[in-house]
PDB file of C-alpha atoms and ligand atoms in Angstrom:
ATOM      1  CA  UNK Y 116       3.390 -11.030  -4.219  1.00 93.00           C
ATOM      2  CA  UNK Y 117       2.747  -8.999  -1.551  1.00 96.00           C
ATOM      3  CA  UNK Y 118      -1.047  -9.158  -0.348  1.00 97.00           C
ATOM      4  CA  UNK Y 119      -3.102  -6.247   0.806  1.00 96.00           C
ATOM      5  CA  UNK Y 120      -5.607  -5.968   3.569  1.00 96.00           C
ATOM      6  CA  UNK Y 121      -8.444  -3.701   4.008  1.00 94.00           C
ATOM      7  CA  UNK Y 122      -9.731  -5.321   7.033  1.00 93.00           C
ATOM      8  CA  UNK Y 123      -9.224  -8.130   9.814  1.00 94.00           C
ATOM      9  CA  UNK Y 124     -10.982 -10.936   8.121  1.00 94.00           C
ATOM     10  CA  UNK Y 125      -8.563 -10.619   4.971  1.00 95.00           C
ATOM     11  CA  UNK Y 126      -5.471 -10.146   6.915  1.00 97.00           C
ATOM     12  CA  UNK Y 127      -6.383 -13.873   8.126  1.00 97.00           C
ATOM     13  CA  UNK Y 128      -7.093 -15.008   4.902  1.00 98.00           C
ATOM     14  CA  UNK Y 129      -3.577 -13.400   3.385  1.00 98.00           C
ATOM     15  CA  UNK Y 130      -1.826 -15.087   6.116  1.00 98.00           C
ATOM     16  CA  UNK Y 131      -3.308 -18.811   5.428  1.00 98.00           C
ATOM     17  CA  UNK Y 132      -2.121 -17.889   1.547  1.00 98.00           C
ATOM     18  CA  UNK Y 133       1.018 -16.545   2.487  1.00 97.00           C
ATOM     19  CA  UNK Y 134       1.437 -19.866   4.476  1.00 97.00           C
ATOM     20  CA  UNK Y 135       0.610 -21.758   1.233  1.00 97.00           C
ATOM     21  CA  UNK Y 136       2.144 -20.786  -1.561  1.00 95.00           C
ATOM     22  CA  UNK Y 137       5.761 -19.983  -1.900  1.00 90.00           C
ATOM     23  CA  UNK Y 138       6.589 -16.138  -3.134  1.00 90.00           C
ATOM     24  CA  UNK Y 139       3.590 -14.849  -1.419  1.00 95.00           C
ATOM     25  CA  UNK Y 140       3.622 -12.559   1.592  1.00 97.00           C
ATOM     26  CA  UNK Y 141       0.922 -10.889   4.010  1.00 98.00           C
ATOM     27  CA  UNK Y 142       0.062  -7.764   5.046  1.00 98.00           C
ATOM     28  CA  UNK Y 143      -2.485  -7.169   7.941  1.00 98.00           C
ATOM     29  CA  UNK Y 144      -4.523  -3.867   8.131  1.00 98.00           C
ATOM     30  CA  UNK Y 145      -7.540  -1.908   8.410  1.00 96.00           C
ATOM     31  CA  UNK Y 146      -8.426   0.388   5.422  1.00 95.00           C
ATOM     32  CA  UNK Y 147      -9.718   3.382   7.031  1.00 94.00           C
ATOM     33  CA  UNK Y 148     -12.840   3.199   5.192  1.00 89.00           C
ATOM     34  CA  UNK Y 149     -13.446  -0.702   6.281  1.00 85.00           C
ATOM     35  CA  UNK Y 150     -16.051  -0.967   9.126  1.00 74.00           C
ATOM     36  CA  UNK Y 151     -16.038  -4.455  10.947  1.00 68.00           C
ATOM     37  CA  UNK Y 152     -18.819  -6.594   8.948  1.00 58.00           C
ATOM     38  CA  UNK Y 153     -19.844  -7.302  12.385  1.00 60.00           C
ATOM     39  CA  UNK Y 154     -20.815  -3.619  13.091  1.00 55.00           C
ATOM     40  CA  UNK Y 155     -18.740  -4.089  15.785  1.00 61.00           C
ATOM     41  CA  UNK Y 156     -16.728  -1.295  15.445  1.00 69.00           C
ATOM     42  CA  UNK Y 157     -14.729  -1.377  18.183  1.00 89.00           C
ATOM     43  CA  UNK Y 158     -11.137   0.393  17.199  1.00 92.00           C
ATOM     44  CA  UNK Y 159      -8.879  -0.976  20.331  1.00 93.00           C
ATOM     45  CA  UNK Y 160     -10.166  -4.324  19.541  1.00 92.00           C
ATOM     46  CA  UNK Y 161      -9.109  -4.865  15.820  1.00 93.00           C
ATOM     47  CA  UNK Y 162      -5.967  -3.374  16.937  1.00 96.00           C
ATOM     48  CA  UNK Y 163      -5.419  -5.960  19.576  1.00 96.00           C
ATOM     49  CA  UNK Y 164      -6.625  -8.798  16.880  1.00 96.00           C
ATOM     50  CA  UNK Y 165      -3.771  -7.172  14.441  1.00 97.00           C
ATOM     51  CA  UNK Y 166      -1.361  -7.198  16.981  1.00 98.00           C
ATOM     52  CA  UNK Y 167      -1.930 -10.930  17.751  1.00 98.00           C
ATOM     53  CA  UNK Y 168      -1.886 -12.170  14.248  1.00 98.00           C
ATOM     54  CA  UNK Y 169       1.501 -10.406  13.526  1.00 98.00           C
ATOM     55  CA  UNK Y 170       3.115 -11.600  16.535  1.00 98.00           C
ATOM     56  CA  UNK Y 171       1.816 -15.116  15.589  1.00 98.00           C
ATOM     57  CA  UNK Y 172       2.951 -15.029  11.876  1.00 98.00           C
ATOM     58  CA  UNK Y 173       5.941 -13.054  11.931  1.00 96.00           C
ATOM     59  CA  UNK Y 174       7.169 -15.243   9.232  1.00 95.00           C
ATOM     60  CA  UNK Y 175       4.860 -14.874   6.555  1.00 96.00           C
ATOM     61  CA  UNK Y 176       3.844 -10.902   7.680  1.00 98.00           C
ATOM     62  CA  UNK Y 177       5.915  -8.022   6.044  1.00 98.00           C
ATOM     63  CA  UNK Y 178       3.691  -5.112   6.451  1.00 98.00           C
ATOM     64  CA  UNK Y 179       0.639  -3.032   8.211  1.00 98.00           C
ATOM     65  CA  UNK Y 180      -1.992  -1.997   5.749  1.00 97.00           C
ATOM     66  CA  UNK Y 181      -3.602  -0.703   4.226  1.00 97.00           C
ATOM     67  CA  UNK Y 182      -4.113   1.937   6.816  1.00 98.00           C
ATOM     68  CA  UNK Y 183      -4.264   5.370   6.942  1.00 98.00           C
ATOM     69  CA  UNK Y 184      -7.233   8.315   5.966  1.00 97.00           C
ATOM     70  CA  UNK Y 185      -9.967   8.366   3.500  1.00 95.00           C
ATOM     71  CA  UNK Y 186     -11.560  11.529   3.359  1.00 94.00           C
ATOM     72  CA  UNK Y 187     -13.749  10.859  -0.082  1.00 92.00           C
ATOM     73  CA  UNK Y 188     -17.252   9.564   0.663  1.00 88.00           C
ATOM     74  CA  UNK Y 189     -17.442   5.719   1.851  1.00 82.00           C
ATOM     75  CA  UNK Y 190     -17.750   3.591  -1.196  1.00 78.00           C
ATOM     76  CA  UNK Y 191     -21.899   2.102  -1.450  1.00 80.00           C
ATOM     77  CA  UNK Y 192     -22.020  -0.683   1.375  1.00 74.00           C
ATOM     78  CA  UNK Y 193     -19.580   0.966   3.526  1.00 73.00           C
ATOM     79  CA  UNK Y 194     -20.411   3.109   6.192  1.00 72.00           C
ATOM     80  CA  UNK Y 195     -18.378   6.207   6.902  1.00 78.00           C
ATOM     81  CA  UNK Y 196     -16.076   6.132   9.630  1.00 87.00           C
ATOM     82  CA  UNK Y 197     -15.579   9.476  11.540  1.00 89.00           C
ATOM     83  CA  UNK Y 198     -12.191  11.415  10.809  1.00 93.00           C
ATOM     84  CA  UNK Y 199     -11.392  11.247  14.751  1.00 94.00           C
ATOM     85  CA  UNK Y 200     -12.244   7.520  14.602  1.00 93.00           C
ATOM     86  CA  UNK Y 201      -9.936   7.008  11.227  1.00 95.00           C
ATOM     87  CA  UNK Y 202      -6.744   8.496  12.942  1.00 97.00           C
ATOM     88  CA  UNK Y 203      -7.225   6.847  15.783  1.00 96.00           C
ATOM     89  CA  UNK Y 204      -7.425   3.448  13.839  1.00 96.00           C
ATOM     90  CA  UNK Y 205      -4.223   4.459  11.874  1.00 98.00           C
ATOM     91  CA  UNK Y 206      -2.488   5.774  14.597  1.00 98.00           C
ATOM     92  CA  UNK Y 207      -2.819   2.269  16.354  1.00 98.00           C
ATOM     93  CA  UNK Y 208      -1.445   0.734  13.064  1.00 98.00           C
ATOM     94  CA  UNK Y 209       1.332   3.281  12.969  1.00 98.00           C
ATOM     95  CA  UNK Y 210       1.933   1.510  16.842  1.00 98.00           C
ATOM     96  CA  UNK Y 211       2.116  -1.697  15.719  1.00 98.00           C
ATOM     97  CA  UNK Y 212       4.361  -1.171  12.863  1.00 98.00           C
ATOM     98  CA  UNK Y 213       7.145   0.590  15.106  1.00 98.00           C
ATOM     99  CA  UNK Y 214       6.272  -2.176  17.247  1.00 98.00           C
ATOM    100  CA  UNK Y 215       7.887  -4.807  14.989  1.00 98.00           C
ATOM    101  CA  UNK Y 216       9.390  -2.713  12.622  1.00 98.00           C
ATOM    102  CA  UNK Y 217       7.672  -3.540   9.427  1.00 98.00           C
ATOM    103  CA  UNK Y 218       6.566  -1.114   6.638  1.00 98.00           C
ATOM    104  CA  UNK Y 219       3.129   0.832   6.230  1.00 98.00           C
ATOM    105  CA  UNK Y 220       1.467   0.710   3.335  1.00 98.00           C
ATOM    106  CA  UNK Y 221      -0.849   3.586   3.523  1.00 98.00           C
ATOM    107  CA  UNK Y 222      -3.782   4.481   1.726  1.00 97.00           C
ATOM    108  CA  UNK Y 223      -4.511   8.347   1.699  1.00 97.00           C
ATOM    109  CA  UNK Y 224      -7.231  10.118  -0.172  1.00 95.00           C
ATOM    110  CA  UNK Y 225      -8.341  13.855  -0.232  1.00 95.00           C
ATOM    111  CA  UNK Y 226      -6.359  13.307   3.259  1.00 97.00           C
ATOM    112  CA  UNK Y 227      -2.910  13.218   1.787  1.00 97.00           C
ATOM    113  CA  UNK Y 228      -1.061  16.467   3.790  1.00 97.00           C
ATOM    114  CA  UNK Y 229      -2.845  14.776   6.593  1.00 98.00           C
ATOM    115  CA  UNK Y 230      -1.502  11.314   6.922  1.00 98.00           C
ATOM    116  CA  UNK Y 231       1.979  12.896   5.912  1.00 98.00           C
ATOM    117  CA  UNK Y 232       1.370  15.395   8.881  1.00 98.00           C
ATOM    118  CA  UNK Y 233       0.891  12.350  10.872  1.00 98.00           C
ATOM    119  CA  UNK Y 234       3.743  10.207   9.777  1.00 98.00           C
ATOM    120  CA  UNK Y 235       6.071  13.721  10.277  1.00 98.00           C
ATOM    121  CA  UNK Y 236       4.728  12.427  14.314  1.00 98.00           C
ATOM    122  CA  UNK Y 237       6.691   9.273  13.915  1.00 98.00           C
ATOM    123  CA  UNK Y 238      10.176   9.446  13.159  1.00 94.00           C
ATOM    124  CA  UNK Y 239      10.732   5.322  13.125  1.00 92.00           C
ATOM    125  CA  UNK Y 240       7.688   4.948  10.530  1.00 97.00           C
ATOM    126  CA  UNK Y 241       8.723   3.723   6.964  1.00 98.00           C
ATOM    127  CA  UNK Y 242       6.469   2.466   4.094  1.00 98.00           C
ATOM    128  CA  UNK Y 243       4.774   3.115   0.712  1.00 98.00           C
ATOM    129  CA  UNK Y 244       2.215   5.461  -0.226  1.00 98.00           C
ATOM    130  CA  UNK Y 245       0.047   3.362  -2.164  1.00 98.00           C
ATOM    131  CA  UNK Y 246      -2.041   4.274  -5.545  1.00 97.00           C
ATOM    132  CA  UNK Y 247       0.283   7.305  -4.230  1.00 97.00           C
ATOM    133  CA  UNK Y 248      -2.577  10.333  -5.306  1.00 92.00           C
ATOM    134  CA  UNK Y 249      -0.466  13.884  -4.041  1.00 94.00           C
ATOM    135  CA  UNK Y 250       0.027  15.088  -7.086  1.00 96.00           C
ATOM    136  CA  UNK Y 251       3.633  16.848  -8.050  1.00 97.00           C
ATOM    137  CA  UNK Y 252       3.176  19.078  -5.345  1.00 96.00           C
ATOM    138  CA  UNK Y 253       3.362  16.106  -2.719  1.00 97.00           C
ATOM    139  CA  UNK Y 254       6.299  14.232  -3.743  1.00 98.00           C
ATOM    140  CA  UNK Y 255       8.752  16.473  -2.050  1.00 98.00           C
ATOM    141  CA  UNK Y 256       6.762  16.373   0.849  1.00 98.00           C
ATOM    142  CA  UNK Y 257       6.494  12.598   1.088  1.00 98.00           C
ATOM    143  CA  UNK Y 258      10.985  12.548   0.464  1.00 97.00           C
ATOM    144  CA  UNK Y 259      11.079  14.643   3.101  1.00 97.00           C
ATOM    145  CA  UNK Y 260       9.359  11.788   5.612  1.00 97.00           C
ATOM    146  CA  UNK Y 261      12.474   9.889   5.571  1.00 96.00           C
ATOM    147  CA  UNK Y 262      14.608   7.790   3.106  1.00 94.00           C
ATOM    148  CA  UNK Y 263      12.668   4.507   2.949  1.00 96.00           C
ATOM    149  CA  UNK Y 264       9.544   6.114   2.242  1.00 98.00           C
ATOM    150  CA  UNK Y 265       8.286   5.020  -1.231  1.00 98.00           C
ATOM    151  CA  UNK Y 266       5.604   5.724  -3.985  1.00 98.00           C
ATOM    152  CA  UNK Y 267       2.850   2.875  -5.171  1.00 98.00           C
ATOM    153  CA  UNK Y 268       1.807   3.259  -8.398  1.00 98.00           C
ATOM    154  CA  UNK Y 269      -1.027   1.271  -9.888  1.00 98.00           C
ATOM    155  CA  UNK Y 270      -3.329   0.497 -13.775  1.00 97.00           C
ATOM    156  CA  UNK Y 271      -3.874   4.250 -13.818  1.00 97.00           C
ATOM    157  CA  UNK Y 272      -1.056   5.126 -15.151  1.00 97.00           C
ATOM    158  CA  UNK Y 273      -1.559   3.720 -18.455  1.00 97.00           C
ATOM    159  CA  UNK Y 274      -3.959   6.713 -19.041  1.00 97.00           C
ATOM    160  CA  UNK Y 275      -3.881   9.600 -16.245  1.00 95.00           C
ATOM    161  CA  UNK Y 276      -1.185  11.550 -18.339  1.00 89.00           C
ATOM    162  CA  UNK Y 277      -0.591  13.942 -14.964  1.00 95.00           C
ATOM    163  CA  UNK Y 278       0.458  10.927 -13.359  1.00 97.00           C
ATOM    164  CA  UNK Y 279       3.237  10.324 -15.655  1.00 97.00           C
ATOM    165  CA  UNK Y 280       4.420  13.675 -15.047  1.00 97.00           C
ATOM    166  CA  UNK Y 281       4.253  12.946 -11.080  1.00 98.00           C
ATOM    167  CA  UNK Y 282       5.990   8.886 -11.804  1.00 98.00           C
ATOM    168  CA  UNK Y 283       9.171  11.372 -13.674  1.00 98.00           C
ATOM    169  CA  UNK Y 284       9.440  13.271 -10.364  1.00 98.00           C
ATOM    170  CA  UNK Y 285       9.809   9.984  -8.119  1.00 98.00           C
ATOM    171  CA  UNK Y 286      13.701   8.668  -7.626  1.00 98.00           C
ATOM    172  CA  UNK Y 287      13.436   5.764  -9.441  1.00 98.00           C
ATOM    173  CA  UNK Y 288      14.932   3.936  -6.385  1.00 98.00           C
ATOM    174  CA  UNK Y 289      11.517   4.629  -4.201  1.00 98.00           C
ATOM    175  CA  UNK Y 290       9.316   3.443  -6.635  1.00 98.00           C
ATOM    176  CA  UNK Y 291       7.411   0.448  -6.876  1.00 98.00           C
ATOM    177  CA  UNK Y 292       4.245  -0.887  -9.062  1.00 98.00           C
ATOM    178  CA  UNK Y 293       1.089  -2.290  -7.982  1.00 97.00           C
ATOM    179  CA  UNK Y 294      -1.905  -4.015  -9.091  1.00 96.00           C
ATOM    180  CA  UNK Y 295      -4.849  -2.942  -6.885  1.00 94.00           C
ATOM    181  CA  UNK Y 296      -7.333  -5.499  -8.430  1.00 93.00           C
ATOM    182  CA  UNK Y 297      -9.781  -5.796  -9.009  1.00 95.00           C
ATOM    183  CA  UNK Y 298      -9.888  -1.842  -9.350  1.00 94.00           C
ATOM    184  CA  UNK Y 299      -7.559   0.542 -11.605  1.00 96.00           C
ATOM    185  CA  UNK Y 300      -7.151  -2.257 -14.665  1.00 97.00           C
ATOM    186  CA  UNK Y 301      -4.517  -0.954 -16.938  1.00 97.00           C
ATOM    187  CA  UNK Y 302      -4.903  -0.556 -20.647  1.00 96.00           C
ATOM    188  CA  UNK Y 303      -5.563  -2.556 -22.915  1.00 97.00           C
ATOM    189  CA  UNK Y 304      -7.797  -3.919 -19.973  1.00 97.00           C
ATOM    190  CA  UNK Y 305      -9.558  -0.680 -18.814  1.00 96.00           C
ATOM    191  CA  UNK Y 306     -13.034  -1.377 -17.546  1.00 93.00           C
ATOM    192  CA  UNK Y 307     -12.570  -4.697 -16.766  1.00 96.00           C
ATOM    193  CA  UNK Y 308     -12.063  -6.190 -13.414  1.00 97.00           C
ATOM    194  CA  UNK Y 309      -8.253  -6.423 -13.198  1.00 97.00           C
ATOM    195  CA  UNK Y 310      -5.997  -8.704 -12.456  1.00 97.00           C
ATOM    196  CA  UNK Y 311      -2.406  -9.266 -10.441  1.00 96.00           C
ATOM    197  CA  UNK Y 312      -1.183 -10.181 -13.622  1.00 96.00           C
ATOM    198  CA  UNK Y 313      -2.120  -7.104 -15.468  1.00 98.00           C
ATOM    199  CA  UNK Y 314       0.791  -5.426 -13.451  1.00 98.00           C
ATOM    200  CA  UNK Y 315       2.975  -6.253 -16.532  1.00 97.00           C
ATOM    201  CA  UNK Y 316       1.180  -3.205 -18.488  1.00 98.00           C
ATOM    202  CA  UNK Y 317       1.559  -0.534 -15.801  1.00 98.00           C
ATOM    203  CA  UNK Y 318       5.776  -2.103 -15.783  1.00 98.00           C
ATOM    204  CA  UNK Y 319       5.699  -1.529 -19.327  1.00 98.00           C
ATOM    205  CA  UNK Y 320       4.439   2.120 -19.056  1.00 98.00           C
ATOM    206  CA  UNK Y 321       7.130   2.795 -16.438  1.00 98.00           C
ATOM    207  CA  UNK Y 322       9.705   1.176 -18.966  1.00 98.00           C
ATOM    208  CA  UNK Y 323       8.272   3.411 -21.298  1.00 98.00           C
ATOM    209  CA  UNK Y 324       8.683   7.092 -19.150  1.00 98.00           C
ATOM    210  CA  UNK Y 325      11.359   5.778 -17.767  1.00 98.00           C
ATOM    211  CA  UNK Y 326      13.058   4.772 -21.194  1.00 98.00           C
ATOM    212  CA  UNK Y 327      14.993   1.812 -20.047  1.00 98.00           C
ATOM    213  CA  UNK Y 328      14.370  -1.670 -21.061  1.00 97.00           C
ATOM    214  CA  UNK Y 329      11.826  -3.786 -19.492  1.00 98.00           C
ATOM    215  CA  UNK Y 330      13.936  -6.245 -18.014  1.00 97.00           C
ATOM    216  CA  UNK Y 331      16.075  -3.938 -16.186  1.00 98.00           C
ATOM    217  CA  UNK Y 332      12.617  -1.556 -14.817  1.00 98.00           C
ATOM    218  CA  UNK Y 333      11.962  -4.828 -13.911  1.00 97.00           C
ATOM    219  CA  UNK Y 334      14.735  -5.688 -12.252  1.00 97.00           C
ATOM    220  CA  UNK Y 335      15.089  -1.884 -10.611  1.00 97.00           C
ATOM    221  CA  UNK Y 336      11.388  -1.577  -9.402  1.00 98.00           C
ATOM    222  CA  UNK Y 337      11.831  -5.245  -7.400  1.00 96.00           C
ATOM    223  CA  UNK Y 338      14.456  -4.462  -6.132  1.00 97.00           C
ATOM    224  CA  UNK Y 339      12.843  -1.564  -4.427  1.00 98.00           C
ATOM    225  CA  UNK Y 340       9.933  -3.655  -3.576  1.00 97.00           C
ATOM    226  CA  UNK Y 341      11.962  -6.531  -1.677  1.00 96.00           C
ATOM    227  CA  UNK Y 342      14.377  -3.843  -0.480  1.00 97.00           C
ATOM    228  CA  UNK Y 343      11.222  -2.099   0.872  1.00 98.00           C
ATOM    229  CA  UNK Y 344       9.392  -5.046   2.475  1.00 97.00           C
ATOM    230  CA  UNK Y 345      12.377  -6.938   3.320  1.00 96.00           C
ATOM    231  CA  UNK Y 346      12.021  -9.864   1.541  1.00 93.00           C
ATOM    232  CA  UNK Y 347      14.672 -12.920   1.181  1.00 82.00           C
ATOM    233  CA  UNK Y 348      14.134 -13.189  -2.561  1.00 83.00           C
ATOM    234  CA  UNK Y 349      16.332 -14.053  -5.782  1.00 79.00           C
ATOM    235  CA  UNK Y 350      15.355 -11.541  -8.365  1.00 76.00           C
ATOM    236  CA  UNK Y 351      15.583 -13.100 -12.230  1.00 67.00           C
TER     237      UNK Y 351
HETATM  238 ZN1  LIG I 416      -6.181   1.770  -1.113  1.00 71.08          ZN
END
């Protein structure tokens, strides 16, 4: 299990799990759409807390994120965070990944040619484009970033049908599944708040598209994941 972050509180808190439980790795990261609860907003200073709890943790951290740039209005509680103030916060993520070499896992809405624009900036950069929402037309473009960029692909799958069509475009090699709870809960779960373990659904859709046996999507999509984050894992 690889845990998300949206902001510097729950990087903390995915750290003391990671340090917990066997299986179960961190990632630290600002969503771009995360203000501090503090109202301190103050960008070089969550970047300098980041930097600190990756170089403290370096055993249980495996990625930056999620970071990037949300250009779709703030969700209700959230205040929106200026475009100029969003790159700069992802830029200083994209700094700390190179610094010690661990994957991005970037969150891009309506801002998609923009983080890839970005990342095109940063040759060393590697990572997954999470709930990956480009469409067709931005799969070539996201290849074309390097070859250990990957897609993320989440609950929605078990009913957007154009995002079948976009999951037969990926290489099956760069792509791996995620659960995004407790949003995007797959069917027969839709409209619920999901769960981790509703992840087997959107594996069985990919099985499904893909039309190999479970087991073996299984088997191919963590590969890609521990390949991808670098983990020291036996797969079943
Ligand atoms: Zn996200």
């Amino acid at each position: 299990m690889i845990l998300a972050a949206s902001n510097v509180e729950e990087s903390e808190e995915n750290i003391e799990l990671a340090k917990n439980n066997s299986n179960m790795w961190a990632s630290v990261g600002i969503h771009p759409q995360q203000t501090d609860p503090k109202n301190e907003d103050n960008i070089n200073e969550q970047i300098k807390k980041l930097d600190k709890l990756i170089g403290d943790n370096k055993k249980w951290v495996v990625a930056v994120g999620e970071c990037g740039l949300d250009y779709s209005p703030a969700p209700p509680g959230e205040k929106d965070r200026s475009k100029t103030d969003q790159e700069k916060l992802f830029r200083g993520q994209i700094d700390l990944s190179i610094k010690y070499s661990l994957p991005l896992i970037i969150h891009a809405r309506k801002a998609v040619d923009e983080v890839i624009e970005i990342l095109s900036q940063y040759p060393k950069t590697f990572g997954v484009f999470h709930c990956f929402a480009g469409g067709k037309k931005r799969v070539p473009k996201v290849l074309s970033l390097g070859e250990n960029w990957y897609f993320g692909i989440d609950g929605n799958l078990t009913y957007e049908v154009g995002l079948e069509e976009v999951v037969k475009m990926i290489p099956r090699d760069r792509l791996i599944l995620e659960t995004d709870s407790p949003f995007l809960a797959p069917v027969p779960h839709r409209g619920e708040a999901n769960k981790p373990e509703y992840v087997e659904f959107v594996y069985k859709k990919t099985a499904e598209i893909w039309q190999v046996d479970l087991a073996k999507t299984e088997k191919m999509i963590d590969t890609n994941a521990t390949k991808l984050f670098g983990l020291d894992v036996q797969l079943r």
